Coordinates of C-alpha atoms in Angstrom, one line a residue:
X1 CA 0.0 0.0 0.0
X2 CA 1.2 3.3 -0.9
X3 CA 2.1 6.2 1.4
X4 CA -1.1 8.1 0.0
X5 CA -3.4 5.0 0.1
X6 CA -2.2 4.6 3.9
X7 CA -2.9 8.4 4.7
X8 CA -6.3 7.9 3.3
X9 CA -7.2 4.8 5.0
X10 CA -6.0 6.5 8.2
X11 CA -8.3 9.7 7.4
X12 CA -11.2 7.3 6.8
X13 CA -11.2 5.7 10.1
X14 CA -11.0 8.0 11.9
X15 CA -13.9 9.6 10.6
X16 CA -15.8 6.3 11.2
X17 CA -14.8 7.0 15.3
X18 CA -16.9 10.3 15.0
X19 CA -20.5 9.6 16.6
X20 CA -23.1 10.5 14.6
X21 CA -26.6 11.1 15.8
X22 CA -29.5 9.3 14.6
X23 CA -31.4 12.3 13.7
X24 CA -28.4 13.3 11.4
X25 CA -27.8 10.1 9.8
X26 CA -31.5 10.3 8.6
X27 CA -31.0 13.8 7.3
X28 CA -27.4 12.2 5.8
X29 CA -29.5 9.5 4.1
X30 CA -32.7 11.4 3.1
X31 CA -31.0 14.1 1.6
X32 CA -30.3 12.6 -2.0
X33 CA -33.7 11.2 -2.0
X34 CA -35.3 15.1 -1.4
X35 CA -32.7 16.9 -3.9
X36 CA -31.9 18.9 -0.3
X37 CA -28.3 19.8 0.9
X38 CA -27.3 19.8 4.0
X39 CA -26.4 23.2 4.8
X40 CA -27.1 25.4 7.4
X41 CA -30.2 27.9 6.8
X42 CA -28.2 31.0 6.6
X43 CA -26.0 29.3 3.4
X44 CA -29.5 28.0 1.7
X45 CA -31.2 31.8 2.4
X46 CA -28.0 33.2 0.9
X47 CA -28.3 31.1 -2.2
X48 CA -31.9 31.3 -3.1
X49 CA -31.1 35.2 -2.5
X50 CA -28.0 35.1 -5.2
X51 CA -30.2 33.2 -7.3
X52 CA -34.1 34.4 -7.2
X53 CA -34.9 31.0 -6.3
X54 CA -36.6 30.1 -3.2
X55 CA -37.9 26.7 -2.1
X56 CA -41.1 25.9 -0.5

């Protein structure tokens, strides 16, 4: 295993120590299946500002 392939591995399990609540693993599993990102409200208000678009 490469130098780069061991750094990444590394990276990856230690993300995998991180607890993650239940209510965000639903929002973390939902979200491809609603088109919604997950992003704070302020970044989504900013957006559909920039943009003229809002969502209902």
């Amino acid at each position: 295993m490469s130098r780069q392939q061991k750094d990444r591995s590394k990276r990856y399990q230690t993300l995998l120590k991180v607890h993650i609540s239940d209510e965000e693993l639903g929002r973390v599993r939902t979200a491809p299946q609603s088109d919604m990102t997950l992003v704070n409200d302020r970044f989504k208000e900013d957006i559909e500002m920039l943009t003229g678009m809002f969502r209902l």
